PDB file of C-alpha atoms in Angstrom:
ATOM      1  CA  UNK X 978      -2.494  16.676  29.821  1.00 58.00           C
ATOM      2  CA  UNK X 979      -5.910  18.210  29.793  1.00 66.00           C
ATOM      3  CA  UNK X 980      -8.877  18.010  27.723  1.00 88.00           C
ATOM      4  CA  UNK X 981      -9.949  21.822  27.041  1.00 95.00           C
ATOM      5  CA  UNK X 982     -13.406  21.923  25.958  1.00 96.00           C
ATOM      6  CA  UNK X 983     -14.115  23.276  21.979  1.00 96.00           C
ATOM      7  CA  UNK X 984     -16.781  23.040  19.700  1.00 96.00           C
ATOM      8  CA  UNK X 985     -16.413  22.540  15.541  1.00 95.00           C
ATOM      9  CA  UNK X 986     -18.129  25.600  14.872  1.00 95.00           C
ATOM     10  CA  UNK X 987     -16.810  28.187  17.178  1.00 95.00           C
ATOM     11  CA  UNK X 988     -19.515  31.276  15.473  1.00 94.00           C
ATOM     12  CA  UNK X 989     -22.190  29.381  17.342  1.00 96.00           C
ATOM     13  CA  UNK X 990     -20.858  30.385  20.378  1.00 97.00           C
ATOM     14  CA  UNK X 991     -22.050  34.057  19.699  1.00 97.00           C
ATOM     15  CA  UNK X 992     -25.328  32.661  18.513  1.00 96.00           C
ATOM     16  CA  UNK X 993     -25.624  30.559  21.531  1.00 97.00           C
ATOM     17  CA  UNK X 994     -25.052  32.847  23.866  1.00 97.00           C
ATOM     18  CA  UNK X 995     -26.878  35.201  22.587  1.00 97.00           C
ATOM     19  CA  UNK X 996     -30.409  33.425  22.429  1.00 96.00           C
ATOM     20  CA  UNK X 997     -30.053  32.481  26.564  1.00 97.00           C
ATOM     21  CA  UNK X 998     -29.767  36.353  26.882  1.00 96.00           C
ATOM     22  CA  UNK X 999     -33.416  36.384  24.397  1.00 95.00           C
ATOM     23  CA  UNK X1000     -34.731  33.303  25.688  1.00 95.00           C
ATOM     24  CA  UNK X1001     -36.580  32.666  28.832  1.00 95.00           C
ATOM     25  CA  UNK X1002     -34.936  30.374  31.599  1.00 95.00           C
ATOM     26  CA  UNK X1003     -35.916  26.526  30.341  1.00 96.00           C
ATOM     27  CA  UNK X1004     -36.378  24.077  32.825  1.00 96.00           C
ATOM     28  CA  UNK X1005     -33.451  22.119  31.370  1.00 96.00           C
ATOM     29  CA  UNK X1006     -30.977  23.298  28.883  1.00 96.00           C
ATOM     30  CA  UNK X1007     -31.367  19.970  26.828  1.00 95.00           C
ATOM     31  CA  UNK X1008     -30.933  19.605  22.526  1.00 93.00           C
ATOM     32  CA  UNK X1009     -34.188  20.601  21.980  1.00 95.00           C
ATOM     33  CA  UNK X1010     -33.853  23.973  23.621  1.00 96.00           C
ATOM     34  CA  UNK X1011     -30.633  24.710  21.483  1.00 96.00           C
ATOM     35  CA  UNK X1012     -32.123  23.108  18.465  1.00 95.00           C
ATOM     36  CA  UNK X1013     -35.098  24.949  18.192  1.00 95.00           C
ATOM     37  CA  UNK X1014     -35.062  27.880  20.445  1.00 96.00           C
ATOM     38  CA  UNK X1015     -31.555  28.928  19.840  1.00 96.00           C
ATOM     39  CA  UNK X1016     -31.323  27.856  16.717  1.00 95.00           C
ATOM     40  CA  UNK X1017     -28.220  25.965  16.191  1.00 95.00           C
ATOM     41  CA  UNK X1018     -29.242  22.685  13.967  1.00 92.00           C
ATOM     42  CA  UNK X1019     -28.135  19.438  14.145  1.00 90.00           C
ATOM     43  CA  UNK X1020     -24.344  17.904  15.357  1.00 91.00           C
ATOM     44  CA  UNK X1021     -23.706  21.762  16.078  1.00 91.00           C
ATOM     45  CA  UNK X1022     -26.452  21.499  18.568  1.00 91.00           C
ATOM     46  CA  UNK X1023     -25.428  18.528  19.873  1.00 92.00           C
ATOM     47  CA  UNK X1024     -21.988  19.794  20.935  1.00 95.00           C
ATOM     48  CA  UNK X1025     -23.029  22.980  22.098  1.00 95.00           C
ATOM     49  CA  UNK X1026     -25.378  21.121  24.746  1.00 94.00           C
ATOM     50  CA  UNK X1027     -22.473  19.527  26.777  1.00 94.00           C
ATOM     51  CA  UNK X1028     -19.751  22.525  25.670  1.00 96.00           C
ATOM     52  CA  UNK X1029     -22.429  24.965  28.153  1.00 96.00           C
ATOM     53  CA  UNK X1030     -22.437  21.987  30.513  1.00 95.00           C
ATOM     54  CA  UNK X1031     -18.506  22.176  30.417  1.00 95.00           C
ATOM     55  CA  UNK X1032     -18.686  25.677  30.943  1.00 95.00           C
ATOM     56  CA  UNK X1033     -20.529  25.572  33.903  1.00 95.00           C
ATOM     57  CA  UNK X1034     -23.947  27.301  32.767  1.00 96.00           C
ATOM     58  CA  UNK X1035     -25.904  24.430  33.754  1.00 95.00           C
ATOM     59  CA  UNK X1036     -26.097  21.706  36.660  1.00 94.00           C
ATOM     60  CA  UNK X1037     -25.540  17.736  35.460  1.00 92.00           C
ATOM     61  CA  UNK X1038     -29.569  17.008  34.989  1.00 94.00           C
ATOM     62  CA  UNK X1039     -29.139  20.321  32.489  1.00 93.00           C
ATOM     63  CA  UNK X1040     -30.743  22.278  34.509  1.00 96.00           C
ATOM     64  CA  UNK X1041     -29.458  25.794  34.517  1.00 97.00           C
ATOM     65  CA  UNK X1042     -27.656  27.521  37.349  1.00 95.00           C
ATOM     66  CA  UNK X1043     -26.367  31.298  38.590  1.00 95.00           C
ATOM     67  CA  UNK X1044     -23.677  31.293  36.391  1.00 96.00           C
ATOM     68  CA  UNK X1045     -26.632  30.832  33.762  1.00 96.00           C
ATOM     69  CA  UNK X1046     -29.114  33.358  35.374  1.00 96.00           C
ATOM     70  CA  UNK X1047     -26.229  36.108  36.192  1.00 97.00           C
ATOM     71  CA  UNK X1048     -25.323  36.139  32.252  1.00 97.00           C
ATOM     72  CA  UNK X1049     -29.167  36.421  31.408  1.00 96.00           C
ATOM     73  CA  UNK X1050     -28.651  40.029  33.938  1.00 96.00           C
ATOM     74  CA  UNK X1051     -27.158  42.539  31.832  1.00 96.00           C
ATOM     75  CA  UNK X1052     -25.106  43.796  35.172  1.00 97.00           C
ATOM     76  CA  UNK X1053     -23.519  40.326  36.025  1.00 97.00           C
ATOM     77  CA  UNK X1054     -23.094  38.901  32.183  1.00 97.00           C
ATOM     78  CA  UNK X1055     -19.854  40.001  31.601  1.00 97.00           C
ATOM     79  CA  UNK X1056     -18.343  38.685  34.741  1.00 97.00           C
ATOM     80  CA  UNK X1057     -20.456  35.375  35.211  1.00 97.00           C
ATOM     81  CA  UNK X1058     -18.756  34.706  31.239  1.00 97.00           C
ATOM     82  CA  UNK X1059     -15.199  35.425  32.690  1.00 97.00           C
ATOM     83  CA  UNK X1060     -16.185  33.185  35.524  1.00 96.00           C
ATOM     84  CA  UNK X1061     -17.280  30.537  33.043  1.00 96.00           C
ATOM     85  CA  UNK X1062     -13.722  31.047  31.231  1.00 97.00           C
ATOM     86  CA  UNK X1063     -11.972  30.556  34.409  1.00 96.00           C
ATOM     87  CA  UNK X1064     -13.819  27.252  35.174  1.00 94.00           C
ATOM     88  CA  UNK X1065     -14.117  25.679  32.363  1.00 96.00           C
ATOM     89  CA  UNK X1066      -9.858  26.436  31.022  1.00 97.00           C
ATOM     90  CA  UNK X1067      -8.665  26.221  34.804  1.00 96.00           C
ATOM     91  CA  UNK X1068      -5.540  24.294  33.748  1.00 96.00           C
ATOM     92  CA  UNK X1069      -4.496  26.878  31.331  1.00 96.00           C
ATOM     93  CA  UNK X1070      -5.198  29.349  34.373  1.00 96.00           C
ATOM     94  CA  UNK X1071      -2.863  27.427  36.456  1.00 95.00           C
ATOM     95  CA  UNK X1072       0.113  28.009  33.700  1.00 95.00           C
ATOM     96  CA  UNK X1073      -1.006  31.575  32.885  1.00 96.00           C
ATOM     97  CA  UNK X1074      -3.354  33.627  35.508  1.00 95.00           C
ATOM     98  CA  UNK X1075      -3.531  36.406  32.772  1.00 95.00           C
ATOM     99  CA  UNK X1076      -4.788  33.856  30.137  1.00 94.00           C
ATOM    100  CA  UNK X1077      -7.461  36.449  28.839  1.00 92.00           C
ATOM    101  CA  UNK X1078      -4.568  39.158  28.183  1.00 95.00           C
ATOM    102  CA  UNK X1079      -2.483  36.746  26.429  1.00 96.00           C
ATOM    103  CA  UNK X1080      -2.274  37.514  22.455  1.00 95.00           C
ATOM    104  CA  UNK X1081      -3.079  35.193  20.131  1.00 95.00           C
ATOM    105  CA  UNK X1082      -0.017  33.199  19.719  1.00 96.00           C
ATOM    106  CA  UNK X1083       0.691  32.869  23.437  1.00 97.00           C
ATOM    107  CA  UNK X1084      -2.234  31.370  23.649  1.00 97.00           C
ATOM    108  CA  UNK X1085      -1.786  28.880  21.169  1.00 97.00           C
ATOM    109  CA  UNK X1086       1.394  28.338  22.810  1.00 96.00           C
ATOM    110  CA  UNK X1087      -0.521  28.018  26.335  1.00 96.00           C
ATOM    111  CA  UNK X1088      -2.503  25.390  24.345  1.00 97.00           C
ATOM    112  CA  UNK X1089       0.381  23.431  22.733  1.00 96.00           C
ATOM    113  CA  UNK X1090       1.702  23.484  26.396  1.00 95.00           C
ATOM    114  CA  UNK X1091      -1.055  22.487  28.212  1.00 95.00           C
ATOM    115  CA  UNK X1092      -2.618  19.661  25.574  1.00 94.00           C
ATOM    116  CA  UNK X1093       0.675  17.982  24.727  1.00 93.00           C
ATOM    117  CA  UNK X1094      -0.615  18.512  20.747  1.00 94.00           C
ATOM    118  CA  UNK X1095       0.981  20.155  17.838  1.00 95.00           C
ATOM    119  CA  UNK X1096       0.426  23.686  17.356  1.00 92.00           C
ATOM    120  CA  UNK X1097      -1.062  23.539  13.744  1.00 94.00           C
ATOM    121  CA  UNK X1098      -3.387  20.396  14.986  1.00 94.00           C
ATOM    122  CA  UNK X1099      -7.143  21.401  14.096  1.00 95.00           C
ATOM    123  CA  UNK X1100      -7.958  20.858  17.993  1.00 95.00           C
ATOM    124  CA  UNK X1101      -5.691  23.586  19.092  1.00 96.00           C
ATOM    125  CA  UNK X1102      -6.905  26.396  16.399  1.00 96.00           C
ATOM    126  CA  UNK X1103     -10.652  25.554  17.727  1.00 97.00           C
ATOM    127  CA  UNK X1104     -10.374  25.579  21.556  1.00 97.00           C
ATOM    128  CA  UNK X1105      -8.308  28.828  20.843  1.00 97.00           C
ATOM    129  CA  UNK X1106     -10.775  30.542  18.501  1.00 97.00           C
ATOM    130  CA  UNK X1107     -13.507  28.824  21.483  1.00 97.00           C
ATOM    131  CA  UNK X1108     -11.768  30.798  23.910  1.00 98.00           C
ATOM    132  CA  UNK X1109     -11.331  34.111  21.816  1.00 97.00           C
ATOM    133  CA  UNK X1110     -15.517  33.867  20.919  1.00 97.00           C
ATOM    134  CA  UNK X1111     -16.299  33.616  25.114  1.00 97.00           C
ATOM    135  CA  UNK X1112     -13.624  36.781  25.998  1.00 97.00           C
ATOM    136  CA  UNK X1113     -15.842  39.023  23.410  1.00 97.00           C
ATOM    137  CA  UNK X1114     -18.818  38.608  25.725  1.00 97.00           C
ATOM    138  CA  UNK X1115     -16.765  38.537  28.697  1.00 97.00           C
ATOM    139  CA  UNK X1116     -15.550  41.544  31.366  1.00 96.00           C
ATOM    140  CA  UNK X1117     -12.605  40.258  33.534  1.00 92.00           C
TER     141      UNK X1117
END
């Protein structure tokens, strides 16, 4: 069973994502930088640090990498997102290729499947609603 990376408060996935495309490249995507120059406070911040790590946008010493610098480029964002997606949820690819087509309750399903976990458990509903905030921004 896999862990699937989530975050408590899924809306801060819009804000996050949002501020890189604002922001200018840091040296290293650390707390501080989400903290204070995309402005997501506290424990939030602190999860959303290693959920961009899991998602590939930065190297392990937080620096950040192309998949970072092709969202900043308006041309490349959609796809380096749906490249994120892919990484980051590659065992739920490997059950579904079409993940990001599935409707809401296959994906739960997918989920349950892949996660071993009951399909009401709070875990499930986030890394679904996780997934559902990066496919807005993303062009597959």
């Amino acid at each position: 069973m896999a862990t699937l990376p989530y975050i408590t408060s899924p809306g801060n996935i819009d804000k996050a994502l949002n501020g890189i495309k604002a922001a200018a490249v840091p040296e290293r995507v650390s707390q501080d930088f989400v903290k204070t120059i995309l402005k997501i406070p506290g424990g939030s911040g602190d999860q959303m640090t290693s959920f961009l790590k899991k998602l590939g946008f930065t190297n392990p010493d937080g620096s950040p990498n192309e998949i970072y610098k092709k969202f900043r480029n308006p041309a490349s964002s959609g796809a380096a997102i749906a490249q994120a997606i892919k990484t980051a949820y590659a065992p739920l690819y490997v059950r579904n290729e079409f993940l990001h087509e599935l409707s809401d309750a296959q994906l739960v399903g997918l989920v349950v499947e892949e996660t071993g976990l009951p399909h009401d458990a709070g875990p499930v509903r986030l890394i679904v609603n996780c997934i559902k905030h990066l496919k807005s921004f993303a062009s597959f």
